[in-house]
PDB file of C-alpha atoms and ligand atoms in Angstrom:
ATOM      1  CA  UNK A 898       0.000   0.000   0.000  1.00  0.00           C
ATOM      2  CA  UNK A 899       1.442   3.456  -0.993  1.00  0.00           C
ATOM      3  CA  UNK A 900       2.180   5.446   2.209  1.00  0.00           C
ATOM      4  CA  UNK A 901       1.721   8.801  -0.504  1.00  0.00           C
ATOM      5  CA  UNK A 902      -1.032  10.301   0.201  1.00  0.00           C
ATOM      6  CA  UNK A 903      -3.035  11.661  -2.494  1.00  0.00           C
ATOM      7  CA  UNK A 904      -3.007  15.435  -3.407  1.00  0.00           C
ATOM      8  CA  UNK A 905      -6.334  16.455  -4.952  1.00  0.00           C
ATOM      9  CA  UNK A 906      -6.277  19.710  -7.216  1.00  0.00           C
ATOM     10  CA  UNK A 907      -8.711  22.387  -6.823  1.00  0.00           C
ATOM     11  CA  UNK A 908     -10.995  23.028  -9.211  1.00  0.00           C
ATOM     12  CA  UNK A 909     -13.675  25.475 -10.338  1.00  0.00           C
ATOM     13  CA  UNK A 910     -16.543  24.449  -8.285  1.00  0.00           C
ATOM     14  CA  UNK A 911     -14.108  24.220  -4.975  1.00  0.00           C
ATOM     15  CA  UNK A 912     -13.175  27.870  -5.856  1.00  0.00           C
ATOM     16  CA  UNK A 913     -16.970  29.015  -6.557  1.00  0.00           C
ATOM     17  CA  UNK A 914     -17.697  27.431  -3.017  1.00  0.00           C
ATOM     18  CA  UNK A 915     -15.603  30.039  -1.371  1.00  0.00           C
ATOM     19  CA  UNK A 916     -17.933  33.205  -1.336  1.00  0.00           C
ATOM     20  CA  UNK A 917     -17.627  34.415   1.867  1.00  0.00           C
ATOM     21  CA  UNK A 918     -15.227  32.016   3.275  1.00  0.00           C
ATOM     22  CA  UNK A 919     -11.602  31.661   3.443  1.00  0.00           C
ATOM     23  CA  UNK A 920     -10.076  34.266   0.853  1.00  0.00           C
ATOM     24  CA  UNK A 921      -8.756  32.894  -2.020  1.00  0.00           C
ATOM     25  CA  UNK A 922      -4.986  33.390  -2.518  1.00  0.00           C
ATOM     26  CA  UNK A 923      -4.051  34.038  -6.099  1.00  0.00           C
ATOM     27  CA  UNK A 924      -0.751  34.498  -8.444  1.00  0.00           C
ATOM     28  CA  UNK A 925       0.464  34.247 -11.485  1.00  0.00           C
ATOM     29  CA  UNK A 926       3.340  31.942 -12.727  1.00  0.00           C
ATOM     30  CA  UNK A 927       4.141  30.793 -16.024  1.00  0.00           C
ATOM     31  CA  UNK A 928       6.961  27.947 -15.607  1.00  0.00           C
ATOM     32  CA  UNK A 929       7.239  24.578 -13.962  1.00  0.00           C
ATOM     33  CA  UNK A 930       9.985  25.883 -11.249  1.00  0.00           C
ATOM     34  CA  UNK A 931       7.797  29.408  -9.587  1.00  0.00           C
ATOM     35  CA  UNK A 932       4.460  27.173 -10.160  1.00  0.00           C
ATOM     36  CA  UNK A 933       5.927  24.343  -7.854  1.00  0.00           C
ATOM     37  CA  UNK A 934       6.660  27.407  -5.069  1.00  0.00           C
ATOM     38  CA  UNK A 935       3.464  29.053  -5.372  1.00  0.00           C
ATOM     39  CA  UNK A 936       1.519  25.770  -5.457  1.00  0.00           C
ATOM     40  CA  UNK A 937       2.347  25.397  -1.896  1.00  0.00           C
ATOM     41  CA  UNK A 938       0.287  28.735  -0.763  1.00  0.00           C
ATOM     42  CA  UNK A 939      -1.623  29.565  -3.156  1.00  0.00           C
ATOM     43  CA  UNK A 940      -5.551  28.322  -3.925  1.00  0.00           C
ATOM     44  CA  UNK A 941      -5.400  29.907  -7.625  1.00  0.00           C
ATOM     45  CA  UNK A 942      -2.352  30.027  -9.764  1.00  0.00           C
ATOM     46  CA  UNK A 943      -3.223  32.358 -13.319  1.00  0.00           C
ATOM     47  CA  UNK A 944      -1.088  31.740 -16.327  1.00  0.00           C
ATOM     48  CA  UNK A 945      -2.093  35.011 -17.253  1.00  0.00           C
ATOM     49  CA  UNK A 946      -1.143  37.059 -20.448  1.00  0.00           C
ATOM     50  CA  UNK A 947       0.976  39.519 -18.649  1.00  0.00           C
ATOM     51  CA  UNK A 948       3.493  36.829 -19.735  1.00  0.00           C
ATOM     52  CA  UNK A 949       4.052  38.958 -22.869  1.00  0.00           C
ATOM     53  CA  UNK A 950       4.679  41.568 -20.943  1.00  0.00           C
ATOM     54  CA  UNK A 951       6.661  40.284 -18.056  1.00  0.00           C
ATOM     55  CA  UNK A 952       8.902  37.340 -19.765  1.00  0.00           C
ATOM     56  CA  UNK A 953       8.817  38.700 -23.541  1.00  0.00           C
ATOM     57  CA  UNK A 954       9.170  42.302 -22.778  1.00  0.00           C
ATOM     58  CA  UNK A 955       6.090  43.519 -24.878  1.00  0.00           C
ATOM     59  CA  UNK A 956       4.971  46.797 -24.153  1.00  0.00           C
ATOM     60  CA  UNK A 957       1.142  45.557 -23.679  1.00  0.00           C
ATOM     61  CA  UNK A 958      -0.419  42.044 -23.656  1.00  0.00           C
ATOM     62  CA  UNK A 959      -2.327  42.617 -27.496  1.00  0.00           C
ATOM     63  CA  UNK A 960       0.408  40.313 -29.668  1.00  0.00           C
ATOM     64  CA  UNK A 961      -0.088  37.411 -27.073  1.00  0.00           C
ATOM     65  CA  UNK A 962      -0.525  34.248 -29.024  1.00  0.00           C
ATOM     66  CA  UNK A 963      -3.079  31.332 -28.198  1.00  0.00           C
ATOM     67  CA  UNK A 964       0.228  29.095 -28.394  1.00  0.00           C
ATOM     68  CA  UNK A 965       2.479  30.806 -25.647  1.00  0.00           C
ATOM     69  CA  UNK A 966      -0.644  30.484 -23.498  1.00  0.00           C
ATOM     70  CA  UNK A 967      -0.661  26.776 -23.842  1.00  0.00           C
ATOM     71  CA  UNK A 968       3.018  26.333 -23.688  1.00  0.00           C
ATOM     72  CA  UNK A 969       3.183  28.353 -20.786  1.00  0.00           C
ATOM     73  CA  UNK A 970       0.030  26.641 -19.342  1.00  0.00           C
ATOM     74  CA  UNK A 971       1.324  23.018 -19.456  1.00  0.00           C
ATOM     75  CA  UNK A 972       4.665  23.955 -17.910  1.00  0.00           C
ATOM     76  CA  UNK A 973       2.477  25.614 -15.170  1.00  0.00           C
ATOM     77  CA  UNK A 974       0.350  22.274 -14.924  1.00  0.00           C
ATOM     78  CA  UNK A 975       3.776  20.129 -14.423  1.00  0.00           C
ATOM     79  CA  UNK A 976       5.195  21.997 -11.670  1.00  0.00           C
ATOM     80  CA  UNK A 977       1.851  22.195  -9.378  1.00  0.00           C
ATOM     81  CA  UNK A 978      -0.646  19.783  -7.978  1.00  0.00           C
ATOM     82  CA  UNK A 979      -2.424  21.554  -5.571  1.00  0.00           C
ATOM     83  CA  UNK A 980      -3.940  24.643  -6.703  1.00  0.00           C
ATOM     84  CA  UNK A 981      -6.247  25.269  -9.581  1.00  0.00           C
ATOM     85  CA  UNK A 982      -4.279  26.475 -12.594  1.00  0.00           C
ATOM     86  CA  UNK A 983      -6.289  28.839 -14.483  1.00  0.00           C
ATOM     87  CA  UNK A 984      -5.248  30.096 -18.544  1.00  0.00           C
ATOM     88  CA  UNK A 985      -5.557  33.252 -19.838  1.00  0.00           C
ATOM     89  CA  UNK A 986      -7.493  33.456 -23.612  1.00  0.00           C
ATOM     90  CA  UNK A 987      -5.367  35.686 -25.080  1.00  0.00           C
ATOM     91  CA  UNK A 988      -6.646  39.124 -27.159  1.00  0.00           C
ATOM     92  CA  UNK A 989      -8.324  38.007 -30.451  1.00  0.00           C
ATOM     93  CA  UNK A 990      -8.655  34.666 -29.676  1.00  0.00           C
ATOM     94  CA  UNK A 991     -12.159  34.834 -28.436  1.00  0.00           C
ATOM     95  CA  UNK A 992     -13.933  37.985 -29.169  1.00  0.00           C
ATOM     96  CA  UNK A 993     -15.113  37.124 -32.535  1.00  0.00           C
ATOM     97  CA  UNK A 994     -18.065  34.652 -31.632  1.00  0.00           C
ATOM     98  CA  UNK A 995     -19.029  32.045 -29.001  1.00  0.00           C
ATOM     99  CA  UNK A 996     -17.858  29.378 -31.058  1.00  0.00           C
ATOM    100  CA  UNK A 997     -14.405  30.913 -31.435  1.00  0.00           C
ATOM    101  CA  UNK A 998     -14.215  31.355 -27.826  1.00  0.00           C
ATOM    102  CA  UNK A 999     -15.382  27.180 -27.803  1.00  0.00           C
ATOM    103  CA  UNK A1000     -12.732  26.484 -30.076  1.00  0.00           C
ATOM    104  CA  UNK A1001      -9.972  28.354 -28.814  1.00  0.00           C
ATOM    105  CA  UNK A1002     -11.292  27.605 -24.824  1.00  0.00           C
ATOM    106  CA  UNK A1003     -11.059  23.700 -25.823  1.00  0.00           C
ATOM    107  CA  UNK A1004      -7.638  23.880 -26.930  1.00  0.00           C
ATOM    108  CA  UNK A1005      -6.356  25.274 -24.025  1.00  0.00           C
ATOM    109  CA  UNK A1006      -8.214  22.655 -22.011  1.00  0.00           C
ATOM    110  CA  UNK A1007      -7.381  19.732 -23.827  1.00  0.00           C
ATOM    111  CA  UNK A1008      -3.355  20.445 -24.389  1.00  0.00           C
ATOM    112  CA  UNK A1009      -3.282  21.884 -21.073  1.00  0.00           C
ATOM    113  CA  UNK A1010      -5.326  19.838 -19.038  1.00  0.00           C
ATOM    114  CA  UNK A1011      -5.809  22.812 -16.683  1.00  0.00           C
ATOM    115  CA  UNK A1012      -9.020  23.612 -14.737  1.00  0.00           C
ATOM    116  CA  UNK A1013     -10.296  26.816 -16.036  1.00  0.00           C
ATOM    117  CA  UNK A1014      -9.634  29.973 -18.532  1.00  0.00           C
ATOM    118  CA  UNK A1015     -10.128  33.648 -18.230  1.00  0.00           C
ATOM    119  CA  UNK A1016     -11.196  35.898 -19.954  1.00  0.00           C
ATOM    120  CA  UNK A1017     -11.880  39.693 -20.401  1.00  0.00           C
ATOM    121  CA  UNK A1018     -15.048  41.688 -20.442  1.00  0.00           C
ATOM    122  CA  UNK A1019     -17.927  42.120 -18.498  1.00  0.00           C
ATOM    123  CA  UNK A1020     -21.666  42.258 -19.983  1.00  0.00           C
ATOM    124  CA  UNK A1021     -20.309  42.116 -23.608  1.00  0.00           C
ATOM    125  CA  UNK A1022     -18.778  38.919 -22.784  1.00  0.00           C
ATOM    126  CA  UNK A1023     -22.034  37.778 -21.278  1.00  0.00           C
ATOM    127  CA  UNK A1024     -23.997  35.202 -23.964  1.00  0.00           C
ATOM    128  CA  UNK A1025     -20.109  33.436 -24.580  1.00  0.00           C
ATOM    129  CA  UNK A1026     -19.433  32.990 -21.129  1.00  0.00           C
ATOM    130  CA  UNK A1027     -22.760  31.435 -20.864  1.00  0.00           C
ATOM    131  CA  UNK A1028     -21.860  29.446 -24.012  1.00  0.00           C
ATOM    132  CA  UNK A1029     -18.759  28.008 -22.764  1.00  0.00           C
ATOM    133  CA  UNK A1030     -19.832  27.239 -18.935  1.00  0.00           C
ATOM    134  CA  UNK A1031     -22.705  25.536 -21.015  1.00  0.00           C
ATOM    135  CA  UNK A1032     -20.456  23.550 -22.619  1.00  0.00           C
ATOM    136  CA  UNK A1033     -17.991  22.526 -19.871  1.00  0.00           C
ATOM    137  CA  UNK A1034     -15.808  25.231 -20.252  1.00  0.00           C
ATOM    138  CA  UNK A1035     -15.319  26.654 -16.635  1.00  0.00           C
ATOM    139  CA  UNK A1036     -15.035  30.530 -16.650  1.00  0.00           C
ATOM    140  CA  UNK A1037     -13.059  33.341 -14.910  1.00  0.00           C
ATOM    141  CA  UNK A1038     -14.210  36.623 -15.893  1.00  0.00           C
ATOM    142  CA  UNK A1039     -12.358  39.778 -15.537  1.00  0.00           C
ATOM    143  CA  UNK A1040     -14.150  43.081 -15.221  1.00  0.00           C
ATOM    144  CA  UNK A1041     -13.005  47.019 -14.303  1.00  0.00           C
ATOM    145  CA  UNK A1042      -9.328  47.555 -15.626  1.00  0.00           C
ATOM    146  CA  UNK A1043      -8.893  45.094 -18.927  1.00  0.00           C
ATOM    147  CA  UNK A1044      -6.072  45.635 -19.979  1.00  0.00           C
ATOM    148  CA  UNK A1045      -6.531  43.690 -23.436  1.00  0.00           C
ATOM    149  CA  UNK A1046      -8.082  46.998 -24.037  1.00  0.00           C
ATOM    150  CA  UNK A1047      -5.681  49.288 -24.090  1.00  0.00           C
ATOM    151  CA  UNK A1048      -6.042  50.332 -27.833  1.00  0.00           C
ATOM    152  CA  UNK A1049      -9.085  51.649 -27.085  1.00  0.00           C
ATOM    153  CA  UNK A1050      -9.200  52.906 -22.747  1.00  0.00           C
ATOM    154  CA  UNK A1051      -5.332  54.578 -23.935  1.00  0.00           C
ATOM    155  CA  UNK A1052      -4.066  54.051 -20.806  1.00  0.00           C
ATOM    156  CA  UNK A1053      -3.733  51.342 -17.661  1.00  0.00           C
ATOM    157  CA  UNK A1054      -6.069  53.510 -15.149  1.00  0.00           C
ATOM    158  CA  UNK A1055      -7.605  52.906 -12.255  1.00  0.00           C
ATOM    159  CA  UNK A1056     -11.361  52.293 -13.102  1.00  0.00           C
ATOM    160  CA  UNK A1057     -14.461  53.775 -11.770  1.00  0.00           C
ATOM    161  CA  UNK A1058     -12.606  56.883 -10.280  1.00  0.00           C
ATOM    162  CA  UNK A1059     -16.012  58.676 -10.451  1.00  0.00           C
ATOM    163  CA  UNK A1060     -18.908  57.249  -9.123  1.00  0.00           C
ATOM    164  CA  UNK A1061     -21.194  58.446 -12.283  1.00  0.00           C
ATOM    165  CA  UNK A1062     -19.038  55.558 -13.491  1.00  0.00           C
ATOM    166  CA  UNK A1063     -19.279  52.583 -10.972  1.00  0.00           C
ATOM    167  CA  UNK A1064     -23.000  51.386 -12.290  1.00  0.00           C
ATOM    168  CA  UNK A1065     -21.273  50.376 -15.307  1.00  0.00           C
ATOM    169  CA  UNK A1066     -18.560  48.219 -13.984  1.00  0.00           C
ATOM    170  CA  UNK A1067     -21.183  46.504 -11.555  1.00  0.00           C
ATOM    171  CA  UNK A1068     -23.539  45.541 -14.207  1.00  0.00           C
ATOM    172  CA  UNK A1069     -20.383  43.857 -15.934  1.00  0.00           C
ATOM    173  CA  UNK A1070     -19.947  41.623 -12.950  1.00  0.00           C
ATOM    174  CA  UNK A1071     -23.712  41.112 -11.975  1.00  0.00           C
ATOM    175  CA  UNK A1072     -23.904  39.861 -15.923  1.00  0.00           C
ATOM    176  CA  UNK A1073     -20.805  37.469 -15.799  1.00  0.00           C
ATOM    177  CA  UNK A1074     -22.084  35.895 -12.671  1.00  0.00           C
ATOM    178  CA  UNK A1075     -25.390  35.285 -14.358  1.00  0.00           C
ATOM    179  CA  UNK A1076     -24.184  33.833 -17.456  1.00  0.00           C
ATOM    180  CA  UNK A1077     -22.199  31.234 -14.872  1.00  0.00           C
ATOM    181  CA  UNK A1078     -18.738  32.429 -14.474  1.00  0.00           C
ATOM    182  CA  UNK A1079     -17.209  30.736 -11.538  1.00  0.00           C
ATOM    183  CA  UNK A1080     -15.445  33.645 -10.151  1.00  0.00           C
ATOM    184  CA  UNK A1081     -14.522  36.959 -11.592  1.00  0.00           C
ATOM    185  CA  UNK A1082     -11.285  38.892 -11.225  1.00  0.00           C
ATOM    186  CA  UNK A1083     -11.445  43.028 -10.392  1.00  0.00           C
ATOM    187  CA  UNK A1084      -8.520  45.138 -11.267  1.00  0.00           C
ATOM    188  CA  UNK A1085      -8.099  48.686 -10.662  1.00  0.00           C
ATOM    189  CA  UNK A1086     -11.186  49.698  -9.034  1.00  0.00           C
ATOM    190  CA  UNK A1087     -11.838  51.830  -5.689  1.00  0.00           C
ATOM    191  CA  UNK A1088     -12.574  50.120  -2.651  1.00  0.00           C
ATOM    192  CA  UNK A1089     -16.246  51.329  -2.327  1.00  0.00           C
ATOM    193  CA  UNK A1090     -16.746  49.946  -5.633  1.00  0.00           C
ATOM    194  CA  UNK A1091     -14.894  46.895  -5.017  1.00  0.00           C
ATOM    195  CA  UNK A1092     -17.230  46.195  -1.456  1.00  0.00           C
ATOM    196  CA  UNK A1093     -20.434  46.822  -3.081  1.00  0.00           C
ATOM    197  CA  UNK A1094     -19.639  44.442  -6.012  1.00  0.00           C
ATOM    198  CA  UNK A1095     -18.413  41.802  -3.760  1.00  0.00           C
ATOM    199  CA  UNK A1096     -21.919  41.792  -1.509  1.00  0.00           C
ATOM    200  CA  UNK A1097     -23.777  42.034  -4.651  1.00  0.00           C
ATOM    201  CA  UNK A1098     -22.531  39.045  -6.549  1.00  0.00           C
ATOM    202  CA  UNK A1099     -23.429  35.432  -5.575  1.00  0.00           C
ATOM    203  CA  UNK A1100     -19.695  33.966  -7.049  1.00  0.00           C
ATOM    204  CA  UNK A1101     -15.982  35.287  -5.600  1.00  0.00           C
ATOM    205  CA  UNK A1102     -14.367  38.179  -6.528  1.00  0.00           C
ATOM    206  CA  UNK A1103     -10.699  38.333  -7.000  1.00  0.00           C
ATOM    207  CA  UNK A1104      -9.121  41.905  -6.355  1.00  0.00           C
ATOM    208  CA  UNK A1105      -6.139  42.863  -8.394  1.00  0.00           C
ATOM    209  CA  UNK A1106      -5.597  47.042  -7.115  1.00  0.00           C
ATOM    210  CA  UNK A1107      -9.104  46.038  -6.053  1.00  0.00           C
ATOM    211  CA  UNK A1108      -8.312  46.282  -1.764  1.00  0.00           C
ATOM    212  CA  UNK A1109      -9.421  43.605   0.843  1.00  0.00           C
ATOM    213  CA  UNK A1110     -12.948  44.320   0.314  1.00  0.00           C
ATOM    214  CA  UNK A1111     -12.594  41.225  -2.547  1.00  0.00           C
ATOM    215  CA  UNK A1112     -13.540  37.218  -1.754  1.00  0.00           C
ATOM    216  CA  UNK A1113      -9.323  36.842  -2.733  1.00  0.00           C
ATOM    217  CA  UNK A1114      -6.417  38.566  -3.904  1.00  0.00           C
ATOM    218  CA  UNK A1115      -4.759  38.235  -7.271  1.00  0.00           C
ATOM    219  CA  UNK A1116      -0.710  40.060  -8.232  1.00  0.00           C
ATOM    220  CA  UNK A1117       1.830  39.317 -10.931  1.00  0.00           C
ATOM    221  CA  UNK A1118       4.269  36.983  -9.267  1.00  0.00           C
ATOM    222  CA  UNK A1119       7.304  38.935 -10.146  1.00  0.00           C
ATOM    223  CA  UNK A1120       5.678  42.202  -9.554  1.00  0.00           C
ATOM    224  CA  UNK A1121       5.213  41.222  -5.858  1.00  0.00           C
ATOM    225  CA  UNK A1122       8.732  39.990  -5.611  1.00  0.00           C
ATOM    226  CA  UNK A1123      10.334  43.051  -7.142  1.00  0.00           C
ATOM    227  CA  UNK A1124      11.438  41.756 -10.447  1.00  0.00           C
ATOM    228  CA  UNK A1125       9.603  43.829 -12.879  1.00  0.00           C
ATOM    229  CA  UNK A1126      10.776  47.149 -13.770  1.00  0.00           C
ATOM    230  CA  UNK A1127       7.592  48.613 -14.167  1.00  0.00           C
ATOM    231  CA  UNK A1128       5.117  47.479 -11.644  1.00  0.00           C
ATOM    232  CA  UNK A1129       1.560  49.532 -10.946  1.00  0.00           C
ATOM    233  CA  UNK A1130       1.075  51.357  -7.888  1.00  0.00           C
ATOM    234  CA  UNK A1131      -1.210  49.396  -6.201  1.00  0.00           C
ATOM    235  CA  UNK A1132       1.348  46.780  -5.943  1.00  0.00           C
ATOM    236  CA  UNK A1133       2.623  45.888  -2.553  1.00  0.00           C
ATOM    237  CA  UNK A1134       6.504  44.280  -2.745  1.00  0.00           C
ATOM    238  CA  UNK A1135       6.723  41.299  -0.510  1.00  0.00           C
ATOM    239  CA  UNK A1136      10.222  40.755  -1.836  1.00  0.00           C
ATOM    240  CA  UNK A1137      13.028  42.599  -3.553  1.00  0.00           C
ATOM    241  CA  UNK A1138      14.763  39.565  -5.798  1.00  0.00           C
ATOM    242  CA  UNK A1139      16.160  41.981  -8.448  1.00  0.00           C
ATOM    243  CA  UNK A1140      19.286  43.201  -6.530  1.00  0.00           C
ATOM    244  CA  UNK A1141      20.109  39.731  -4.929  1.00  0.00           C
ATOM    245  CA  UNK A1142      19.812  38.058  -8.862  1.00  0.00           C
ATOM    246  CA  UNK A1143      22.263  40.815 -10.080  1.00  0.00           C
ATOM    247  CA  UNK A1144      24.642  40.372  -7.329  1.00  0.00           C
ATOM    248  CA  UNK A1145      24.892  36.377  -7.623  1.00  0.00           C
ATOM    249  CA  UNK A1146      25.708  37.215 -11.379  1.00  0.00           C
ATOM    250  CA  UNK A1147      27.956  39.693 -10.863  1.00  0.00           C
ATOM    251  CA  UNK A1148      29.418  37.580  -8.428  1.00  0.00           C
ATOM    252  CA  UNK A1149      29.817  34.371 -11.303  1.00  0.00           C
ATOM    253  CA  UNK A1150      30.720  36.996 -14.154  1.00  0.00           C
ATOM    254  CA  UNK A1151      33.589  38.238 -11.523  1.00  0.00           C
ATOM    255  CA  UNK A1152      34.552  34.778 -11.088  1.00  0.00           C
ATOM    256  CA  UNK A1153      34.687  33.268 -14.678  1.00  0.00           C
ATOM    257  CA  UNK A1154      36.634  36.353 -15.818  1.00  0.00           C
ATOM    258  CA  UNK A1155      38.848  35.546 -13.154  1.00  0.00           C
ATOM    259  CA  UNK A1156      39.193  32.037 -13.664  1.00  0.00           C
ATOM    260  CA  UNK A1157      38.888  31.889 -10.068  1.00  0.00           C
ATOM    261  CA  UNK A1158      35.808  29.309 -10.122  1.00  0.00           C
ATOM    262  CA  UNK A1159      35.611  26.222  -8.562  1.00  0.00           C
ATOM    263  CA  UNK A1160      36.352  23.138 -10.749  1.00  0.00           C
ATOM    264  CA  UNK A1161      34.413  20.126 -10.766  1.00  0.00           C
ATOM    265  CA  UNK A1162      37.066  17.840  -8.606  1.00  0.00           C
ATOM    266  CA  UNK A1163      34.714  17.419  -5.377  1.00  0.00           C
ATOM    267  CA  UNK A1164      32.135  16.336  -7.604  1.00  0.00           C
ATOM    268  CA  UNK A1165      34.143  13.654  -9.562  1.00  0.00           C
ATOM    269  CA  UNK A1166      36.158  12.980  -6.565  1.00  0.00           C
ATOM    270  CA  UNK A1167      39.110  12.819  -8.682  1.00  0.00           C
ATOM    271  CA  UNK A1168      41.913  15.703  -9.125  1.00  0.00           C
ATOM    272  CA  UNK A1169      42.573  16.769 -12.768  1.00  0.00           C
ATOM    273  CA  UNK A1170      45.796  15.493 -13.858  1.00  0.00           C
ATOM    274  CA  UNK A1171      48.831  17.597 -13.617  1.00  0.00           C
ATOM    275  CA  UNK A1172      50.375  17.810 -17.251  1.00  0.00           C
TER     276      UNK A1172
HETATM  277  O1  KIV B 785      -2.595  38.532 -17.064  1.00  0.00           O
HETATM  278  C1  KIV B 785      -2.632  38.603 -15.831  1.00  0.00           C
HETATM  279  O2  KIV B 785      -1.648  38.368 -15.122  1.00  0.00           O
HETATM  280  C2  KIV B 785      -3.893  38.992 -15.229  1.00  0.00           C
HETATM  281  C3  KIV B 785      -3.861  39.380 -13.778  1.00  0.00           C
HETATM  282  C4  KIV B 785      -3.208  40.681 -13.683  1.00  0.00           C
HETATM  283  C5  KIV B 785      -5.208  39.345 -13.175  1.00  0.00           C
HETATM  284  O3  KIV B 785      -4.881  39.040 -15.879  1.00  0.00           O
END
């Protein structure tokens, strides 16, 4: 008999069970090696398309491809057990129709084997999400800030600064819940906003720059750990990895120019042969 015991991985439902409980830790990874740390704390792990941004150095998330998603999302489903791993559709490859959305959602599914996608928009997005949670497609919404939008909001801004402009952004997440999205993510709203969406809604919210008023908490994994160069304000640093990374290579560029590294001898346990 194996003495292992069984690790069973989150999914959608378990997540959508959590309104008003315990609240749901989120982050992002994208590779095997940061998913298997996060897995360990974290209910929610989002391969999201800040990828582009964060490990491609794009300037926005628009040229994100449906194919670094899934790469990205299977590396992510290797290195965790635990938590639910969640892919991000990328822009343009759902927008056009419901069945795009299908087609594009099943892919990710399928060659990922992950648990869930998200994707942007809030009453717009309505009839698809109800298409695809129809069809066995769980779905994370993702309302206020969308940054996929950029082209056309000009700018990564808070949202709902006035509150002539909050009615809008709560009918967005009152229509993803009712089309059946499982939870919905809120970025860069005020905390008013954020506490009177949250009561409102029968599924969790996830706050990104959205305060503690949320069901959870999503942030960019190197954001939070100081990596990024440009991180938003709302972003609290529980880490500052950037200097410590370009000391250790300093440190080995130091030493290889010097030829002052260690050899492989205690490894081998054999000296190299005099000549
Ligand atoms: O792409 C992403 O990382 C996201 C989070 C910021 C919520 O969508």
């Amino acid at each position: 008999m194996s003495t292992q015991q069984e690790i069973r991985r989150l999914t959608a439902p378990d997540i959508r069970a959590r309104k008003n409980g315990d609240p749901i830790v989120a982050l992002t990874s994208y590779h095997a090696h940061t998913a298997r740390l996060v897995d360990k704390y974290c209910d929610v792990i989002l391969v999201g398309d800040s990828l582009g941004m964060v490990m491609h150095g794009l300037e926005t998330t628009v040229p994100v491809t449906l194919e670094m998603m899934i790469l990205q999302g299977h590396a992510v489903m290797r290195g965790s057990q635990h938590a639910l791993v969640v892919v991000d559709m990328p822009f343009g490859s759902y927008e056009a129709s419901k069945e795009q959305a299908f087609a594009s959602a099943a892919r990710v599914l399928k060659e990922t084997t992950c648990g869930a996608i998200k994707l942007e928009g809030g009453a717009r997005m309505a009839e698809t999400i109800r298409f695809l949670a129809e069809r066995g497609v769980p779905v994370m919404a993702h309302v206020g800030l969308t940054p996929q939008a950029i082209n056309t909001i000009g700018s990564f801004r808070a949202q709902g600064r006035e509150e002539a402009d909050w009615a809008a952004i709560e009918n967005d997440a009152k229509a993803v819940s009712e089309a059946g999205a499982f939870s919905v993510v809120i970025e860069a709203v005020a905390e008013p906003l954020a506490r009177k969406i949250t009561g409102q809604i029968p599924i969790p919210t996830i706050g990104i720059g959205a305060s503690s008023a949320c069901d959870g908490q999503i942030l960019v994994l190197e954001d939070m750990l100081g990596l990024s160069p440009r991180v938003p304000k709302f972003v609290k640093r529980y880490g500052d990895l950037g200097p410590g990374i370009e000391a250790a290579i300093k440190g080995y560029a130091a030493e290889v120019r010097s030829r002052a590294f260690p050899g492989p001898d205690h490894v081998y346990g054999m000296k190299a042969k005099k000549p």
